PDB file of C-alpha atoms in Angstrom:
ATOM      1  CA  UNK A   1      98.011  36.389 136.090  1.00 61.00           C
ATOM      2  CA  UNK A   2      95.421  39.188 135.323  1.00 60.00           C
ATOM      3  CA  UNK A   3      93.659  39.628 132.470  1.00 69.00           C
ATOM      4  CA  UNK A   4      93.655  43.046 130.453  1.00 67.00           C
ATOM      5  CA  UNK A   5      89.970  43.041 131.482  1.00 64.00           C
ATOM      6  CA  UNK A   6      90.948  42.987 135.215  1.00 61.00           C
ATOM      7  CA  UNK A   7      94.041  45.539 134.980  1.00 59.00           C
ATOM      8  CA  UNK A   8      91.454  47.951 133.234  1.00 62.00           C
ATOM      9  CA  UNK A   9      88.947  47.747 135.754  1.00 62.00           C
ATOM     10  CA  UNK A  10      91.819  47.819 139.009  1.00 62.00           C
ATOM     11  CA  UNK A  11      93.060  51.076 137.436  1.00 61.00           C
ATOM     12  CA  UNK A  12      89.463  52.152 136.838  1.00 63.00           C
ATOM     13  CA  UNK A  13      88.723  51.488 141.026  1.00 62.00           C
ATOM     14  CA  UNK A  14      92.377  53.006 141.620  1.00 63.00           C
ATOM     15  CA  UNK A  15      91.582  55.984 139.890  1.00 58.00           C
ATOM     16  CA  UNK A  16      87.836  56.345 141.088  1.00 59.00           C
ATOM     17  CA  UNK A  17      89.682  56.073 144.887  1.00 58.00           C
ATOM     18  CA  UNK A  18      92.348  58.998 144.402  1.00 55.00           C
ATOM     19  CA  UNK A  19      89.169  61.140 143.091  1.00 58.00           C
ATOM     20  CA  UNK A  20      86.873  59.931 146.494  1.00 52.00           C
ATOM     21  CA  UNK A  21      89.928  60.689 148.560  1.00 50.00           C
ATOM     22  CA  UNK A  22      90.845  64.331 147.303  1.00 53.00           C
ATOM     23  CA  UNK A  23      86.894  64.728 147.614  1.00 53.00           C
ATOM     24  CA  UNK A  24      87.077  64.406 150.612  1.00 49.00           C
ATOM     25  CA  UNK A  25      90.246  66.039 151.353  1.00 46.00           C
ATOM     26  CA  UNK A  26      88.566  69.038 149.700  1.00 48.00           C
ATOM     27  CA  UNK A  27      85.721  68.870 151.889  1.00 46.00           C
ATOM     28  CA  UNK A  28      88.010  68.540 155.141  1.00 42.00           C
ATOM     29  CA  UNK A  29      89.769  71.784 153.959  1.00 41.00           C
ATOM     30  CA  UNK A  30      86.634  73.934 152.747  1.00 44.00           C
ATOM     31  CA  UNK A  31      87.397  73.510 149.402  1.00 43.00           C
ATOM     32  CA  UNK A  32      84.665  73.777 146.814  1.00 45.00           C
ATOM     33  CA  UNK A  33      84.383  70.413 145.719  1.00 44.00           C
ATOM     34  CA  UNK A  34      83.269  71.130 142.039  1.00 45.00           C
ATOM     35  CA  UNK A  35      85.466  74.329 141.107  1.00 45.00           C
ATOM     36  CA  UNK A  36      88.118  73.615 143.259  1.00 46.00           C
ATOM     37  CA  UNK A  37      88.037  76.889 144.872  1.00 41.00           C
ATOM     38  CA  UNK A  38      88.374  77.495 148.089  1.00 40.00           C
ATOM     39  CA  UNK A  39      84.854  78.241 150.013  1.00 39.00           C
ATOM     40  CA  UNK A  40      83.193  78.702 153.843  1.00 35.00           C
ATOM     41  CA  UNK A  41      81.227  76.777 155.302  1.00 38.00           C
ATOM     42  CA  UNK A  42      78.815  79.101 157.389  1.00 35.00           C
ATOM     43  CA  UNK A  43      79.790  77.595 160.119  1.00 37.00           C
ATOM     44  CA  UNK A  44      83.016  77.570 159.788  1.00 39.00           C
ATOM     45  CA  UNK A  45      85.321  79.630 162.607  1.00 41.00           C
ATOM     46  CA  UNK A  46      87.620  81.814 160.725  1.00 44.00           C
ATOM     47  CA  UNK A  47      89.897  82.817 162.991  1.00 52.00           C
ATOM     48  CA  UNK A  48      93.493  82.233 163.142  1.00 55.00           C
ATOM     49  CA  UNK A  49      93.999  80.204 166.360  1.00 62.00           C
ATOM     50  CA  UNK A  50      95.943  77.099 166.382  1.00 74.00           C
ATOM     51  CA  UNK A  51      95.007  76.148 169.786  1.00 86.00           C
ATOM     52  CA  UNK A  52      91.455  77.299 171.648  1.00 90.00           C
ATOM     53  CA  UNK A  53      92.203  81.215 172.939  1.00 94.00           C
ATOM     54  CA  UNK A  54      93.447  81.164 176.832  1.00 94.00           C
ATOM     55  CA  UNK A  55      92.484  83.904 179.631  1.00 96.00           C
ATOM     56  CA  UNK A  56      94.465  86.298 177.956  1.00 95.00           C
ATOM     57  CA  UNK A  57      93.534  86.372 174.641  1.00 94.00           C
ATOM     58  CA  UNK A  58      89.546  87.127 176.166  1.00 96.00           C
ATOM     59  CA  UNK A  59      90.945  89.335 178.023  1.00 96.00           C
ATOM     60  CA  UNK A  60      92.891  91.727 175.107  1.00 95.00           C
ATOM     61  CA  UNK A  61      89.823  90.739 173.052  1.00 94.00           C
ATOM     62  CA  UNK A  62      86.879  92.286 175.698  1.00 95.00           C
ATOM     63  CA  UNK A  63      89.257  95.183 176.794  1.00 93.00           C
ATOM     64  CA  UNK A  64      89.101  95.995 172.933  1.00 92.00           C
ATOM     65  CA  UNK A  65      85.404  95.858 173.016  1.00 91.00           C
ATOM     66  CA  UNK A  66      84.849  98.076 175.447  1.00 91.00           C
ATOM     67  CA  UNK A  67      87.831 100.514 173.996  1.00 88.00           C
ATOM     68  CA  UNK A  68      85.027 100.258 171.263  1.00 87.00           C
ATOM     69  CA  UNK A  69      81.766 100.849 173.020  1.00 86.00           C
ATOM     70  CA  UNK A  70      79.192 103.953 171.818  1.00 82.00           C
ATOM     71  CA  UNK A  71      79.913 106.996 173.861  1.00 80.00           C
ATOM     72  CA  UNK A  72      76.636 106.487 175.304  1.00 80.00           C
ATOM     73  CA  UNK A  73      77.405 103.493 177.154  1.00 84.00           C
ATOM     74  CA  UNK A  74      81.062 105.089 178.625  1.00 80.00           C
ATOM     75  CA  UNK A  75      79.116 107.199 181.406  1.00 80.00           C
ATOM     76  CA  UNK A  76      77.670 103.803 182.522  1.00 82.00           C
ATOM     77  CA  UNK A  77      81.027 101.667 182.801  1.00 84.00           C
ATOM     78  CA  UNK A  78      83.226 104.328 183.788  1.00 79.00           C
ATOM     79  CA  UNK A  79      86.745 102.303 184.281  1.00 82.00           C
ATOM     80  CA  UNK A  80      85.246  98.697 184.516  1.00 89.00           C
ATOM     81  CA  UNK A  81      87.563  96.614 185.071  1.00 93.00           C
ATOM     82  CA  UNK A  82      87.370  93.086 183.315  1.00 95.00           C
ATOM     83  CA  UNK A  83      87.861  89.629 185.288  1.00 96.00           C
ATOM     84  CA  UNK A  84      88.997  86.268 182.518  1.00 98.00           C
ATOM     85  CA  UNK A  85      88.207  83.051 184.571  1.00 97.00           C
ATOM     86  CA  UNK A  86      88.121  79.374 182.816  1.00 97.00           C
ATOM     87  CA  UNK A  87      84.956  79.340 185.168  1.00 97.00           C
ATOM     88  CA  UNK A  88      82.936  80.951 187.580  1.00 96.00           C
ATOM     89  CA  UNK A  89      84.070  80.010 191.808  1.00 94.00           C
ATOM     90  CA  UNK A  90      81.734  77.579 193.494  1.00 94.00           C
ATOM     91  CA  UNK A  91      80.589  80.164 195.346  1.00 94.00           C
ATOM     92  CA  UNK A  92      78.976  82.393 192.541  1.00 93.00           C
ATOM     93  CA  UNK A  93      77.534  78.966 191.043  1.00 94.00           C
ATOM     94  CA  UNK A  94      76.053  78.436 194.066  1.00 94.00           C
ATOM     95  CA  UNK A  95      74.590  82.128 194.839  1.00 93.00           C
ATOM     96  CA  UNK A  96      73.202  82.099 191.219  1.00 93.00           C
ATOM     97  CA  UNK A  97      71.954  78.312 191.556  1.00 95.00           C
ATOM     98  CA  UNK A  98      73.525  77.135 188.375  1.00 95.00           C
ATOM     99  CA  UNK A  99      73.502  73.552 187.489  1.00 95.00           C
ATOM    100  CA  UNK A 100      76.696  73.641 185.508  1.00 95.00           C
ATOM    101  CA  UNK A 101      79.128  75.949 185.342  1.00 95.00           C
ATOM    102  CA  UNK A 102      78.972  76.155 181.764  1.00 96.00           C
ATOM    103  CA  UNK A 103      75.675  77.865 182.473  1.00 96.00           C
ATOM    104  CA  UNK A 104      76.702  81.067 182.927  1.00 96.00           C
ATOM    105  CA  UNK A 105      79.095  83.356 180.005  1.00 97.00           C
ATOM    106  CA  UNK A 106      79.656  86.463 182.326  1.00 97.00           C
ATOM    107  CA  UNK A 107      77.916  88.894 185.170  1.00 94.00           C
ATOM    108  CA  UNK A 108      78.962  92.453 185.725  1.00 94.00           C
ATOM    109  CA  UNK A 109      79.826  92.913 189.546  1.00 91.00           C
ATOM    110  CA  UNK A 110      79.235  96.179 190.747  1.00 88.00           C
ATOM    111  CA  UNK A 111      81.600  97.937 192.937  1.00 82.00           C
ATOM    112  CA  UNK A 112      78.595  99.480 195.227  1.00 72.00           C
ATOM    113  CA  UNK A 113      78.537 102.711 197.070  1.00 60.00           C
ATOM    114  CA  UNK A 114      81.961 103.479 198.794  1.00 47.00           C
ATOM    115  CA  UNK A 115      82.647 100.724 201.229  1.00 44.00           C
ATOM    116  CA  UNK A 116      83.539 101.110 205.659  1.00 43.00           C
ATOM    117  CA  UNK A 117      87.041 100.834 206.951  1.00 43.00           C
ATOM    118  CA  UNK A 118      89.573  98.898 205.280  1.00 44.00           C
ATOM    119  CA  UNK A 119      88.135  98.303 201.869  1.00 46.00           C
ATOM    120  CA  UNK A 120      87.567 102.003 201.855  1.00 43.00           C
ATOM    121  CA  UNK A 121      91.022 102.521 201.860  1.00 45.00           C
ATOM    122  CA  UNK A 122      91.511 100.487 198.572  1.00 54.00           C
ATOM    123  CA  UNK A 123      91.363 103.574 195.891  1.00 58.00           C
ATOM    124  CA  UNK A 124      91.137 100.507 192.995  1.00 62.00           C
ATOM    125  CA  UNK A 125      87.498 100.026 193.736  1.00 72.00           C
ATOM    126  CA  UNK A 126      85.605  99.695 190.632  1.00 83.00           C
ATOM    127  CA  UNK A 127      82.866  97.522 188.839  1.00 90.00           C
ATOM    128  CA  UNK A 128      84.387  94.329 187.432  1.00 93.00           C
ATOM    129  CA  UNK A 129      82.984  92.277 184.348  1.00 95.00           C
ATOM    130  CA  UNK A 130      83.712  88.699 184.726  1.00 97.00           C
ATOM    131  CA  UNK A 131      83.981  86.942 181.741  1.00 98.00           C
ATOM    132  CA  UNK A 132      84.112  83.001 182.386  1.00 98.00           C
ATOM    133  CA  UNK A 133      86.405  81.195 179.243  1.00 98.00           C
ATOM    134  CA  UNK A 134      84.573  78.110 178.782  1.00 97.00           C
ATOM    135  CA  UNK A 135      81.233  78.848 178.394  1.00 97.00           C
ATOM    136  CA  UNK A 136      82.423  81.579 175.652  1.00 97.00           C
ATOM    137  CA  UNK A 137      84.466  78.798 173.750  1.00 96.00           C
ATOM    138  CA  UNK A 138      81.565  76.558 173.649  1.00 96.00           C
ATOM    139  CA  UNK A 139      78.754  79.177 172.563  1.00 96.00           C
ATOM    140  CA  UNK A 140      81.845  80.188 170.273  1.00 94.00           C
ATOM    141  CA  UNK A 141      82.413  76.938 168.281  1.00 93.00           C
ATOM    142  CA  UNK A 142      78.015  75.387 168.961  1.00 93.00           C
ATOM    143  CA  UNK A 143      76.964  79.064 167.212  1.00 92.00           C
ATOM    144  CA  UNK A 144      79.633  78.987 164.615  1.00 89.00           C
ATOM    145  CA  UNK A 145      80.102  83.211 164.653  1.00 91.00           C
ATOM    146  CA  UNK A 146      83.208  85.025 165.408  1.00 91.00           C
ATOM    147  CA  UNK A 147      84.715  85.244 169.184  1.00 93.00           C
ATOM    148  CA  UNK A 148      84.402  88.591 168.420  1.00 92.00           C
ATOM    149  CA  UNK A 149      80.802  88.536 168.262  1.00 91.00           C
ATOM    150  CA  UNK A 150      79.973  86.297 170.882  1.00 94.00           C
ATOM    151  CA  UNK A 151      81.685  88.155 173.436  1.00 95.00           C
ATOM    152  CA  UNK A 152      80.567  91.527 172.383  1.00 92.00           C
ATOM    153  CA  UNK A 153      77.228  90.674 172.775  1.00 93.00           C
ATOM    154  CA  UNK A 154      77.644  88.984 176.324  1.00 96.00           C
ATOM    155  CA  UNK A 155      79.282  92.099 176.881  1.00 95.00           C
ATOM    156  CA  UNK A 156      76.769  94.256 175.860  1.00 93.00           C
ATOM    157  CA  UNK A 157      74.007  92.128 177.116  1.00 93.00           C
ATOM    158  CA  UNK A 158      75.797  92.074 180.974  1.00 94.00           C
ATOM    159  CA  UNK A 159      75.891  95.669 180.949  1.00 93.00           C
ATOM    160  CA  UNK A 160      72.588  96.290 179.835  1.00 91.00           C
ATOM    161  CA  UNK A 161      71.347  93.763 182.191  1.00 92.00           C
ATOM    162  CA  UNK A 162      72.898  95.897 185.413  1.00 91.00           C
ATOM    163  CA  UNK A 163      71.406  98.595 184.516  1.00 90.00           C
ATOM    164  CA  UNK A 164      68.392  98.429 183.854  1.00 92.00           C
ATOM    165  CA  UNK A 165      68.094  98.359 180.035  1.00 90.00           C
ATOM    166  CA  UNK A 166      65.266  97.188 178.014  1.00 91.00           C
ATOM    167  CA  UNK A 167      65.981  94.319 175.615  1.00 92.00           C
ATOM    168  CA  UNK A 168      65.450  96.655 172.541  1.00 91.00           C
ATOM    169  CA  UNK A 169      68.045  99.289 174.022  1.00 90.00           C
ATOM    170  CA  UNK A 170      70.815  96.288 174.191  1.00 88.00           C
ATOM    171  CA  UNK A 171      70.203  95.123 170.802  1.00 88.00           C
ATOM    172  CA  UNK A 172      70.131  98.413 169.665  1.00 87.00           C
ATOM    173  CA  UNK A 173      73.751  98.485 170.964  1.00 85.00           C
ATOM    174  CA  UNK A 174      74.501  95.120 169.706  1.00 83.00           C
ATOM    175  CA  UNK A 175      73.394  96.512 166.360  1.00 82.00           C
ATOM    176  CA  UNK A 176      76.088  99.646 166.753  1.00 79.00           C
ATOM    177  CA  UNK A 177      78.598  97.365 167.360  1.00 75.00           C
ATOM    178  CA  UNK A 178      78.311  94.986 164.686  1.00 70.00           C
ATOM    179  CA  UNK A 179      77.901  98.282 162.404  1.00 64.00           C
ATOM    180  CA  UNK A 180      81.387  99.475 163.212  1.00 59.00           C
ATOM    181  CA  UNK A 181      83.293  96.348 165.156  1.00 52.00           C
ATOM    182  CA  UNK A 182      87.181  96.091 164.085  1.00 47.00           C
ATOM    183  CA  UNK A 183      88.249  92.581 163.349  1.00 47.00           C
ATOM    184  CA  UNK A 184      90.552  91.978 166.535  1.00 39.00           C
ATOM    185  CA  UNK A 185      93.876  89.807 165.621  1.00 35.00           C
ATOM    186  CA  UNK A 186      94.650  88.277 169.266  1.00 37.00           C
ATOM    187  CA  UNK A 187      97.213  85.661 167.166  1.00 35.00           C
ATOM    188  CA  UNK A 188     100.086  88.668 166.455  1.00 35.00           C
TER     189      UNK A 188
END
């Protein structure tokens, strides 16, 4: 049989318990732990993705990025054309000597002048942008910004790159974009 003393100090532990557990309960769900309200972490993800964003979803996401580019960077691109892989083939790994696939987000493939017999033929000839999925998901969730971000500035950063820009002309772009970037909603 328990003593008063020992009920007292059972509900004391029971009650000191429920408080630990909706602390951390709070903390699991970014609530403020003090006011109750609800807060974001830094690096928290906000976006509204229930499971991580397929081929597609890069795809409608960079094709709205480049819908969005300054007018000075349309004369460069022209109608690029943009390539969503999970990750590069083995043979661009091994032409670019990466060690792991996951070391490499995009490149920007350039159509080149117009090509000799059959491939001139093709009338669909046009600079491609490969994007490769999961190197953006995991610079995506390590960096903690938006998807929206991360692939506007690989974008950016891959065009730049082929041709010829200086690092202060891409982050001038960068800068533009973040200045008037729409929130994309690839969940609708």
């Amino acid at each position: 049989m328990q003593t008063e003393g020992q009920k007292k100090n059972r509900a004391e532990r029971e009650v000191k318990d429920d408080e630990a557990k909706k602390k951390r309960r709070r903390k699991k769900t970014g609530t403020d732990t003090k006011t109750g309200d609800k807060a974001v972490d830094n690096r928290t993800i906000i976006m509204s993705f229930t499971e991580p964003p397929s081929l597609e979803d890069i795809e409608t996401l960079a094709k709205s990025i480049i819908d969005a580019l300054p007018d000075g960077l349309e004369r460069y691109i022209g109608r690029l054309k943009i390539a969503v892989e999970d990750f590069p083939d083995a043979y661009t790994e091994q032409e670019l000597e990466l060690e792991t696939p996951f070391d490499i987000l995009g490149y920007y493939e350039s159509a080149g002048p117009a090509a000799i017999g059959h491939l001139a033929a093709k009338k669909d000839r046009r600079d491609t942008l490969h994007l490769f999925r999961r190197p953006l998901l995991d610079l995506w969730c390590e960096s903690g910004e938006e998807l929206t971000t991360v692939v506007n500035r690989v974008i950016l950063q891959e065009i730049g790159h082929h041709f010829g820009f200086s690092e202060d002309e891409i982050e001038m772009y960068e800068e533009d974009m973040q200045a008037v970037s729409p929130e994309f909603d690839l969940t609708a």
